[in-house]
Amino acid sequence: MSAHQMLFTPLTLPCGKVLPNRIVKAAMEENMSGANLLPDHNLFSLYRYWAHGGLGAIITGNVMVERHAMTGPGGVVLDENSPLAPFVEWARVMRSGGSLAIMQINHPGRQVFRSVNDYALAPSAVNLQLGRYSKQFAQARAASCEQIYTIIRQFVTTAARAKEAGFDGVQIHAAHGYLLSQFLSPRVNQRNDQWGGRLANRARLLINIVSEVKAKCGNDFALWVKLNASDFQRDGMSPEEAREVVAHLNKLGVDVVEVSGGSYESPAMQGRTSDDAPLSKEAYFADFAAQIAAIADMPVMTTGGISRLPVAASVIESGCSLVGMASALATTPDLAKKWQENPEYRGVILRCNRKDKTLASLITMSMVRRQLRRLGNDLSTLRNPSELWSLVLDTAHRAKMTRRYKSIVESRND
């Protein structure tokens, strides 16, 4: 069987869940929550496109485990106080076309905009370094051991409630410079207690969360982990350390490891790095993922820069079991179906190529989120959206979401 054909064959995960094919919609941050930080009709409309787009699994944009720790003001929160009905409907929509529904669960750590919160918990008091953009981000504060244990409980609670809502599994986000990735990074994690220092200590938070989610949710619930292949920063987590983390995960019953890379400081997930490390022009992390697949006991997936069927097939040929796509599915949500009808069809990955890497990253994300909002409003997507107008619209949307978020938090504090 060719790799092209294998893409469209089922895959049974270690937990017993079956993906109808090997193509997965990877997570994108939508900033499209409804009232009270819950999913509503706009997210349901957006995910309905993917649900009927011929995908094996759909991973949500990051769902936050703590309403005071948000990657963006329009994020979704599932905590112990969240009503479950909207999440039941979200899972139902995602599963309506036969795909598995996986909820990505996350804590931002220090990657929090100051407009949303003045400070953010992190492994150590090490602020983001983004040049003239640094002041836009919250002050990092080192988490206490008590706060770390609270974060573990929050991840477990969110995972358990996701299962109760009907999701097939969760993906624990330990990549892209968010909190669990920060603990793994020696650049950010400068602790000298049991949570810092050697890799076994830096991985302790991730290992504890994975172990406790597995114990709480059981072996029939899919447990995925998203991991950086490298931080692509000097003194960050290395590819060798990433493989060592996967060796630990081998022992914990993880169902899928998704290999990505980078952070706000080094947006490798958009094909750019701060350390000038070479990435593939398409399937950015395929080489790293192949190395991880060689030592992983669970299926491995890689995401980043994939928009053509031959590239997706090459990922399978390299030893990965699953192909993740994000940006290409923002413009063409039924890309997998189009490939079956026309193998030469090429998806669109929006990218800003300005020299200022931080500005380019912000513009790229604004163009992608603009597409997602259009789909959520049942509008057609744009193959060539204006960079400037997309940034203006996204800035206005985020300002609106920030005002709403602050009113929600203030009302709950009264």
mmCIF file with all atom_site columns, N, CA, C and O in Angstrom, residues 234-262:
data_model
loop_
_atom_site.group_PDB
_atom_site.id
_atom_site.type_symbol
_atom_site.label_atom_id
_atom_site.label_alt_id
_atom_site.label_comp_id
_atom_site.label_asym_id
_atom_site.label_entity_id
_atom_site.label_seq_id
_atom_site.pdbx_PDB_ins_code
_atom_site.Cartn_x
_atom_site.Cartn_y
_atom_site.Cartn_z
_atom_site.occupancy
_atom_site.B_iso_or_equiv
_atom_site.pdbx_formal_charge
_atom_site.auth_seq_id
_atom_site.auth_comp_id
_atom_site.auth_asym_id
_atom_site.auth_atom_id
_atom_site.pdbx_PDB_model_num
ATOM 1   N N  . ARG A 1 234 ? 18.454 29.403 21.676 1.00 0.00 ? 234 ARG A N  1
ATOM 2   C CA . ARG A 1 234 ? 19.664 29.082 22.416 1.00 0.00 ? 234 ARG A CA 1
ATOM 3   C C  . ARG A 1 234 ? 19.314 28.830 23.883 1.00 0.00 ? 234 ARG A C  1
ATOM 4   O O  . ARG A 1 234 ? 18.549 29.595 24.482 1.00 0.00 ? 234 ARG A O  1
ATOM 5   N N  . ASP A 1 235 ? 19.809 27.751 24.429 1.00 0.00 ? 235 ASP A N  1
ATOM 6   C CA . ASP A 1 235 ? 19.577 27.337 25.818 1.00 0.00 ? 235 ASP A CA 1
ATOM 7   C C  . ASP A 1 235 ? 18.159 26.816 26.051 1.00 0.00 ? 235 ASP A C  1
ATOM 8   O O  . ASP A 1 235 ? 17.755 26.619 27.203 1.00 0.00 ? 235 ASP A O  1
ATOM 9   N N  . GLY A 1 236 ? 17.397 26.577 24.984 1.00 0.00 ? 236 GLY A N  1
ATOM 10  C CA . GLY A 1 236 ? 16.073 26.003 25.147 1.00 0.00 ? 236 GLY A CA 1
ATOM 11  C C  . GLY A 1 236 ? 16.139 24.484 25.161 1.00 0.00 ? 236 GLY A C  1
ATOM 12  O O  . GLY A 1 236 ? 17.217 23.877 25.158 1.00 0.00 ? 236 GLY A O  1
ATOM 13  N N  . MET A 1 237 ? 14.969 23.846 25.191 1.00 0.00 ? 237 MET A N  1
ATOM 14  C CA . MET A 1 237 ? 14.930 22.387 25.146 1.00 0.00 ? 237 MET A CA 1
ATOM 15  C C  . MET A 1 237 ? 15.441 21.912 23.793 1.00 0.00 ? 237 MET A C  1
ATOM 16  O O  . MET A 1 237 ? 15.054 22.435 22.745 1.00 0.00 ? 237 MET A O  1
ATOM 17  N N  . SER A 1 238 ? 16.291 20.901 23.817 1.00 0.00 ? 238 SER A N  1
ATOM 18  C CA . SER A 1 238 ? 16.941 20.399 22.603 1.00 0.00 ? 238 SER A CA 1
ATOM 19  C C  . SER A 1 238 ? 16.181 19.208 22.029 1.00 0.00 ? 238 SER A C  1
ATOM 20  O O  . SER A 1 238 ? 15.365 18.580 22.716 1.00 0.00 ? 238 SER A O  1
ATOM 21  N N  . PRO A 1 239 ? 16.457 18.838 20.775 1.00 0.00 ? 239 PRO A N  1
ATOM 22  C CA . PRO A 1 239 ? 15.847 17.634 20.207 1.00 0.00 ? 239 PRO A CA 1
ATOM 23  C C  . PRO A 1 239 ? 16.178 16.378 21.008 1.00 0.00 ? 239 PRO A C  1
ATOM 24  O O  . PRO A 1 239 ? 15.330 15.490 21.139 1.00 0.00 ? 239 PRO A O  1
ATOM 25  N N  . GLU A 1 240 ? 17.377 16.304 21.553 1.00 0.00 ? 240 GLU A N  1
ATOM 26  C CA . GLU A 1 240 ? 17.758 15.140 22.361 1.00 0.00 ? 240 GLU A CA 1
ATOM 27  C C  . GLU A 1 240 ? 16.902 15.056 23.613 1.00 0.00 ? 240 GLU A C  1
ATOM 28  O O  . GLU A 1 240 ? 16.448 13.973 24.014 1.00 0.00 ? 240 GLU A O  1
ATOM 29  N N  . GLU A 1 241 ? 16.635 16.209 24.235 1.00 0.00 ? 241 GLU A N  1
ATOM 30  C CA . GLU A 1 241 ? 15.792 16.218 25.433 1.00 0.00 ? 241 GLU A CA 1
ATOM 31  C C  . GLU A 1 241 ? 14.347 15.888 25.082 1.00 0.00 ? 241 GLU A C  1
ATOM 32  O O  . GLU A 1 241 ? 13.653 15.212 25.863 1.00 0.00 ? 241 GLU A O  1
ATOM 33  N N  . ALA A 1 242 ? 13.892 16.344 23.928 1.00 0.00 ? 242 ALA A N  1
ATOM 34  C CA . ALA A 1 242 ? 12.531 16.013 23.504 1.00 0.00 ? 242 ALA A CA 1
ATOM 35  C C  . ALA A 1 242 ? 12.360 14.503 23.370 1.00 0.00 ? 242 ALA A C  1
ATOM 36  O O  . ALA A 1 242 ? 11.340 13.938 23.796 1.00 0.00 ? 242 ALA A O  1
ATOM 37  N N  . ARG A 1 243 ? 13.348 13.847 22.794 1.00 0.00 ? 243 ARG A N  1
ATOM 38  C CA . ARG A 1 243 ? 13.278 12.388 22.659 1.00 0.00 ? 243 ARG A CA 1
ATOM 39  C C  . ARG A 1 243 ? 13.294 11.715 24.040 1.00 0.00 ? 243 ARG A C  1
ATOM 40  O O  . ARG A 1 243 ? 12.620 10.703 24.248 1.00 0.00 ? 243 ARG A O  1
ATOM 41  N N  . GLU A 1 244 ? 14.027 12.287 24.971 1.00 0.00 ? 244 GLU A N  1
ATOM 42  C CA . GLU A 1 244 ? 14.058 11.724 26.324 1.00 0.00 ? 244 GLU A CA 1
ATOM 43  C C  . GLU A 1 244 ? 12.699 11.864 27.008 1.00 0.00 ? 244 GLU A C  1
ATOM 44  O O  . GLU A 1 244 ? 12.256 10.962 27.731 1.00 0.00 ? 244 GLU A O  1
ATOM 45  N N  . VAL A 1 245 ? 12.025 12.998 26.775 1.00 0.00 ? 245 VAL A N  1
ATOM 46  C CA . VAL A 1 245 ? 10.675 13.173 27.328 1.00 0.00 ? 245 VAL A CA 1
ATOM 47  C C  . VAL A 1 245 ? 9.737  12.118 26.754 1.00 0.00 ? 245 VAL A C  1
ATOM 48  O O  . VAL A 1 245 ? 8.921  11.521 27.474 1.00 0.00 ? 245 VAL A O  1
ATOM 49  N N  . VAL A 1 246 ? 9.831  11.869 25.443 1.00 0.00 ? 246 VAL A N  1
ATOM 50  C CA . VAL A 1 246 ? 8.977  10.854 24.819 1.00 0.00 ? 246 VAL A CA 1
ATOM 51  C C  . VAL A 1 246 ? 9.264  9.472  25.409 1.00 0.00 ? 246 VAL A C  1
ATOM 52  O O  . VAL A 1 246 ? 8.340  8.672  25.611 1.00 0.00 ? 246 VAL A O  1
ATOM 53  N N  . ALA A 1 247 ? 10.502 9.193  25.737 1.00 0.00 ? 247 ALA A N  1
ATOM 54  C CA . ALA A 1 247 ? 10.836 7.917  26.375 1.00 0.00 ? 247 ALA A CA 1
ATOM 55  C C  . ALA A 1 247 ? 10.112 7.775  27.712 1.00 0.00 ? 247 ALA A C  1
ATOM 56  O O  . ALA A 1 247 ? 9.668  6.679  28.077 1.00 0.00 ? 247 ALA A O  1
ATOM 57  N N  . HIS A 1 248 ? 9.957  8.874  28.441 1.00 0.00 ? 248 HIS A N  1
ATOM 58  C CA . HIS A 1 248 ? 9.177  8.844  29.682 1.00 0.00 ? 248 HIS A CA 1
ATOM 59  C C  . HIS A 1 248 ? 7.693  8.614  29.377 1.00 0.00 ? 248 HIS A C  1
ATOM 60  O O  . HIS A 1 248 ? 7.015  7.830  30.064 1.00 0.00 ? 248 HIS A O  1
ATOM 61  N N  . LEU A 1 249 ? 7.183  9.293  28.343 1.00 0.00 ? 249 LEU A N  1
ATOM 62  C CA . LEU A 1 249 ? 5.768  9.169  27.988 1.00 0.00 ? 249 LEU A CA 1
ATOM 63  C C  . LEU A 1 249 ? 5.439  7.759  27.508 1.00 0.00 ? 249 LEU A C  1
ATOM 64  O O  . LEU A 1 249 ? 4.279  7.319  27.622 1.00 0.00 ? 249 LEU A O  1
ATOM 65  N N  . ASN A 1 250 ? 6.428  7.049  26.972 1.00 0.00 ? 250 ASN A N  1
ATOM 66  C CA . ASN A 1 250 ? 6.214  5.665  26.532 1.00 0.00 ? 250 ASN A CA 1
ATOM 67  C C  . ASN A 1 250 ? 5.652  4.793  27.651 1.00 0.00 ? 250 ASN A C  1
ATOM 68  O O  . ASN A 1 250 ? 4.928  3.824  27.398 1.00 0.00 ? 250 ASN A O  1
ATOM 69  N N  . LYS A 1 251 ? 5.979  5.133  28.875 1.00 0.00 ? 251 LYS A N  1
ATOM 70  C CA . LYS A 1 251 ? 5.609  4.294  30.017 1.00 0.00 ? 251 LYS A CA 1
ATOM 71  C C  . LYS A 1 251 ? 4.245  4.648  30.593 1.00 0.00 ? 251 LYS A C  1
ATOM 72  O O  . LYS A 1 251 ? 3.782  3.983  31.534 1.00 0.00 ? 251 LYS A O  1
ATOM 73  N N  . LEU A 1 252 ? 3.592  5.669  30.041 1.00 0.00 ? 252 LEU A N  1
ATOM 74  C CA . LEU A 1 252 ? 2.408  6.221  30.708 1.00 0.00 ? 252 LEU A CA 1
ATOM 75  C C  . LEU A 1 252 ? 1.104  6.002  29.943 1.00 0.00 ? 252 LEU A C  1
ATOM 76  O O  . LEU A 1 252 ? 0.073  6.536  30.324 1.00 0.00 ? 252 LEU A O  1
ATOM 77  N N  . GLY A 1 253 ? 1.144  5.237  28.862 1.00 0.00 ? 253 GLY A N  1
ATOM 78  C CA . GLY A 1 253 ? -0.095 4.959  28.140 1.00 0.00 ? 253 GLY A CA 1
ATOM 79  C C  . GLY A 1 253 ? -0.604 6.113  27.302 1.00 0.00 ? 253 GLY A C  1
ATOM 80  O O  . GLY A 1 253 ? -1.816 6.229  27.069 1.00 0.00 ? 253 GLY A O  1
ATOM 81  N N  . VAL A 1 254 ? 0.301  6.965  26.831 1.00 0.00 ? 254 VAL A N  1
ATOM 82  C CA . VAL A 1 254 ? -0.101 8.065  25.945 1.00 0.00 ? 254 VAL A CA 1
ATOM 83  C C  . VAL A 1 254 ? -0.480 7.490  24.580 1.00 0.00 ? 254 VAL A C  1
ATOM 84  O O  . VAL A 1 254 ? 0.178  6.598  24.058 1.00 0.00 ? 254 VAL A O  1
ATOM 85  N N  . ASP A 1 255 ? -1.538 8.022  23.988 1.00 0.00 ? 255 ASP A N  1
ATOM 86  C CA . ASP A 1 255 ? -2.056 7.487  22.729 1.00 0.00 ? 255 ASP A CA 1
ATOM 87  C C  . ASP A 1 255 ? -1.428 8.110  21.489 1.00 0.00 ? 255 ASP A C  1
ATOM 88  O O  . ASP A 1 255 ? -1.273 7.439  20.466 1.00 0.00 ? 255 ASP A O  1
ATOM 89  N N  . VAL A 1 256 ? -1.106 9.391  21.550 1.00 0.00 ? 256 VAL A N  1
ATOM 90  C CA . VAL A 1 256 ? -0.488 10.085 20.414 1.00 0.00 ? 256 VAL A CA 1
ATOM 91  C C  . VAL A 1 256 ? 0.431  11.174 20.955 1.00 0.00 ? 256 VAL A C  1
ATOM 92  O O  . VAL A 1 256 ? 0.068  11.894 21.889 1.00 0.00 ? 256 VAL A O  1
ATOM 93  N N  . VAL A 1 257 ? 1.605  11.314 20.354 1.00 0.00 ? 257 VAL A N  1
ATOM 94  C CA . VAL A 1 257 ? 2.462  12.474 20.580 1.00 0.00 ? 257 VAL A CA 1
ATOM 95  C C  . VAL A 1 257 ? 2.482  13.294 19.299 1.00 0.00 ? 257 VAL A C  1
ATOM 96  O O  . VAL A 1 257 ? 2.810  12.774 18.230 1.00 0.00 ? 257 VAL A O  1
ATOM 97  N N  . GLU A 1 258 ? 2.085  14.553 19.412 1.00 0.00 ? 258 GLU A N  1
ATOM 98  C CA . GLU A 1 258 ? 2.164  15.467 18.276 1.00 0.00 ? 258 GLU A CA 1
ATOM 99  C C  . GLU A 1 258 ? 3.454  16.269 18.389 1.00 0.00 ? 258 GLU A C  1
ATOM 100 O O  . GLU A 1 258 ? 3.732  16.881 19.424 1.00 0.00 ? 258 GLU A O  1
ATOM 101 N N  . VAL A 1 259 ? 4.234  16.288 17.335 1.00 0.00 ? 259 VAL A N  1
ATOM 102 C CA . VAL A 1 259 ? 5.529  16.966 17.325 1.00 0.00 ? 259 VAL A CA 1
ATOM 103 C C  . VAL A 1 259 ? 5.402  18.303 16.606 1.00 0.00 ? 259 VAL A C  1
ATOM 104 O O  . VAL A 1 259 ? 5.016  18.364 15.439 1.00 0.00 ? 259 VAL A O  1
ATOM 105 N N  . SER A 1 260 ? 5.718  19.368 17.331 1.00 0.00 ? 260 SER A N  1
ATOM 106 C CA . SER A 1 260 ? 5.712  20.713 16.760 1.00 0.00 ? 260 SER A CA 1
ATOM 107 C C  . SER A 1 260 ? 6.967  21.419 17.246 1.00 0.00 ? 260 SER A C  1
ATOM 108 O O  . SER A 1 260 ? 7.971  20.768 17.521 1.00 0.00 ? 260 SER A O  1
ATOM 109 N N  . GLY A 1 261 ? 6.929  22.740 17.374 1.00 0.00 ? 261 GLY A N  1
ATOM 110 C CA . GLY A 1 261 ? 8.113  23.432 17.841 1.00 0.00 ? 261 GLY A CA 1
ATOM 111 C C  . GLY A 1 261 ? 7.912  24.921 17.947 1.00 0.00 ? 261 GLY A C  1
ATOM 112 O O  . GLY A 1 261 ? 7.009  25.495 17.332 1.00 0.00 ? 261 GLY A O  1
ATOM 113 N N  . GLY A 1 262 ? 8.775  25.563 18.762 1.00 0.00 ? 262 GLY A N  1
ATOM 114 C CA . GLY A 1 262 ? 8.790  27.008 18.839 1.00 0.00 ? 262 GLY A CA 1
ATOM 115 C C  . GLY A 1 262 ? 7.953  27.591 19.962 1.00 0.00 ? 262 GLY A C  1
ATOM 116 O O  . GLY A 1 262 ? 7.423  26.888 20.824 1.00 0.00 ? 262 GLY A O  1
#
